[in-house]
PDB file of C-alpha atoms in Angstrom:
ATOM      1  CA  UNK A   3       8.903   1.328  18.162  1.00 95.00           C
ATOM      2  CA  UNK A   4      10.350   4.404  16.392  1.00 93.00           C
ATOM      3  CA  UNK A   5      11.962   2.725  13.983  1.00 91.00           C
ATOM      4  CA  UNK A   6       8.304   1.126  13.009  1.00 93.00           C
ATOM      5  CA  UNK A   7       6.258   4.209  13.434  1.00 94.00           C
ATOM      6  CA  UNK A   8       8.784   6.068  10.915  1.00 93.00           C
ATOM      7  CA  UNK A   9       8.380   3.136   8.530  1.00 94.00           C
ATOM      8  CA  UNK A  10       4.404   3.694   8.439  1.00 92.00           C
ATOM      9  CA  UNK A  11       4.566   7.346   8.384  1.00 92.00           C
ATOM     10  CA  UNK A  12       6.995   7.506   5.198  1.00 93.00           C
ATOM     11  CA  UNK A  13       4.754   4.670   3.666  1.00 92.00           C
ATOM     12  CA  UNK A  14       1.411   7.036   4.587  1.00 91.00           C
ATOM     13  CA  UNK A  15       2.791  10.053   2.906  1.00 91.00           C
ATOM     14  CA  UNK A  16       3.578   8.283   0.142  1.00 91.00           C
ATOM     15  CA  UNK A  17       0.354   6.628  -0.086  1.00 91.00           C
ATOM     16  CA  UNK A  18      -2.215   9.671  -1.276  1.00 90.00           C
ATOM     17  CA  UNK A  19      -5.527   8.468  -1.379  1.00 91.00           C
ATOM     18  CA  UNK A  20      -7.973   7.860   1.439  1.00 89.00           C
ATOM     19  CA  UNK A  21      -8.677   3.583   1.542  1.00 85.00           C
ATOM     20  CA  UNK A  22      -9.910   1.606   4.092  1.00 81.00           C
ATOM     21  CA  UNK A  23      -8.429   2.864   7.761  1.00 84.00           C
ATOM     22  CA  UNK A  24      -5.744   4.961   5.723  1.00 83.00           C
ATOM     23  CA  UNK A  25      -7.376   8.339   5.423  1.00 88.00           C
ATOM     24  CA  UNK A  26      -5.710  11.490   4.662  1.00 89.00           C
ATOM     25  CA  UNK A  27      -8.161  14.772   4.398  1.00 91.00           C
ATOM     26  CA  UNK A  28      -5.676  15.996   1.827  1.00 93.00           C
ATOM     27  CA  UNK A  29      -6.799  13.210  -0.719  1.00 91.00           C
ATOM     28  CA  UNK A  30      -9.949  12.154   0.406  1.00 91.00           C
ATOM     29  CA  UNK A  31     -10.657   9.861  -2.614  1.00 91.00           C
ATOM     30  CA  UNK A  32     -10.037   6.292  -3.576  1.00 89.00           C
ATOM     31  CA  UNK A  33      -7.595   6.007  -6.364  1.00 89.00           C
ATOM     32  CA  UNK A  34      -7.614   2.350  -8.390  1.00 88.00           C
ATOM     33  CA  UNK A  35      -3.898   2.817  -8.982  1.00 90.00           C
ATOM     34  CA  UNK A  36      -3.246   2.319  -5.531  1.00 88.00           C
ATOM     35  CA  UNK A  37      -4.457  -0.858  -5.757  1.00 86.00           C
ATOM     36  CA  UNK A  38      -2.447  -2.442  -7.904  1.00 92.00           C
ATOM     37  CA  UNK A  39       0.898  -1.284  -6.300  1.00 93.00           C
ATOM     38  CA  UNK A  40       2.181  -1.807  -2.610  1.00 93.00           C
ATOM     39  CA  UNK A  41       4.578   0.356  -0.772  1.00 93.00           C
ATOM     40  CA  UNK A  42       7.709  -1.543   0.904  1.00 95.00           C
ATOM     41  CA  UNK A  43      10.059   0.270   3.359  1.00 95.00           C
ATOM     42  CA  UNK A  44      13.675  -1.024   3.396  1.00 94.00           C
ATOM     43  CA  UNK A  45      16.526   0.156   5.564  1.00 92.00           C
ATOM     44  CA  UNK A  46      19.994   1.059   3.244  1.00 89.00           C
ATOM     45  CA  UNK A  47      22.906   2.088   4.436  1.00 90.00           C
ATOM     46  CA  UNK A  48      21.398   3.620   7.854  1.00 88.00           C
ATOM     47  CA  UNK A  49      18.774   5.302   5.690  1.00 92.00           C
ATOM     48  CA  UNK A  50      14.996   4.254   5.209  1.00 94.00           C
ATOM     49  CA  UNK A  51      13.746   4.484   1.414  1.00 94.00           C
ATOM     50  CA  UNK A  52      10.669   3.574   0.063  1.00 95.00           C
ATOM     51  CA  UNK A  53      10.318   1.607  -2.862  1.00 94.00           C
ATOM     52  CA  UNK A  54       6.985   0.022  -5.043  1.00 95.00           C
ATOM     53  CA  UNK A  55       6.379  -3.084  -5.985  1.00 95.00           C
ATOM     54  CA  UNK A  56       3.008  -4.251  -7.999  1.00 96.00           C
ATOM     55  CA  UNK A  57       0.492  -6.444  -6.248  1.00 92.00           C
ATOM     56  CA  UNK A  58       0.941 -10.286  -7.058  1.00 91.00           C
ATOM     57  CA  UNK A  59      -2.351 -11.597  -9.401  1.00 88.00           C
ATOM     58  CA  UNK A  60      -4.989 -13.868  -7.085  1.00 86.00           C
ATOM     59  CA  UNK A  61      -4.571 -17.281  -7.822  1.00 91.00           C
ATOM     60  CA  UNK A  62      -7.259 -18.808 -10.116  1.00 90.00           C
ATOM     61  CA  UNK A  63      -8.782 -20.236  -7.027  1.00 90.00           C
ATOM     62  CA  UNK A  64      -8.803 -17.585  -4.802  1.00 90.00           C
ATOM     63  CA  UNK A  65      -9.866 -15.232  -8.010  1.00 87.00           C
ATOM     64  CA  UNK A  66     -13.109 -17.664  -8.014  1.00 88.00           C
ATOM     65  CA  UNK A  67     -13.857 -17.679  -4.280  1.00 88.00           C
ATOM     66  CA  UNK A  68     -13.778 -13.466  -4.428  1.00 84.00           C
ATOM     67  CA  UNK A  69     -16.071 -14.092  -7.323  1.00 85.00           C
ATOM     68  CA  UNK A  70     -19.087 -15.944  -5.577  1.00 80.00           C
ATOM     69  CA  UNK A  71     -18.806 -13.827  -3.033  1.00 72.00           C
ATOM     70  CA  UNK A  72     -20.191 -10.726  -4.740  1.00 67.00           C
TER      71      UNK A  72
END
């Protein structure tokens, strides 16, 4: 459980904007570049690092079904 709950602190510091259940008083505003990016937590060499990777595109389909949603 520690090794977890320092995974999603790192990734929460890291992360500074305020979106969804992630809130930080600090940066209390949405910011659209968070969105497009996802934080990943890997263990190296003993050591936890965080890295970024950019959120995959929807898939046409699922891009329509958002869509009719709205």
């Amino acid at each position: 459980m520690l090794t977890v709950s320092e995974a999603v602190t790192r990734s929460a510091l890291a992360r500074e904007e305020s979106r969804g259940a992630h809130s930080r008083i600090d940066h209390p505003a949405l910011d659209a570049t968070w969105g497009t990016k996802n934080n990943v937590i890997v263990r190296e060499s003993g050591a936890m690092t965080l890295r970024q990777s950019p959120v995959p595109q929807l898939p046409n389909e699922l891009k329509q079904l958002v869509a009719d949603e709205k």
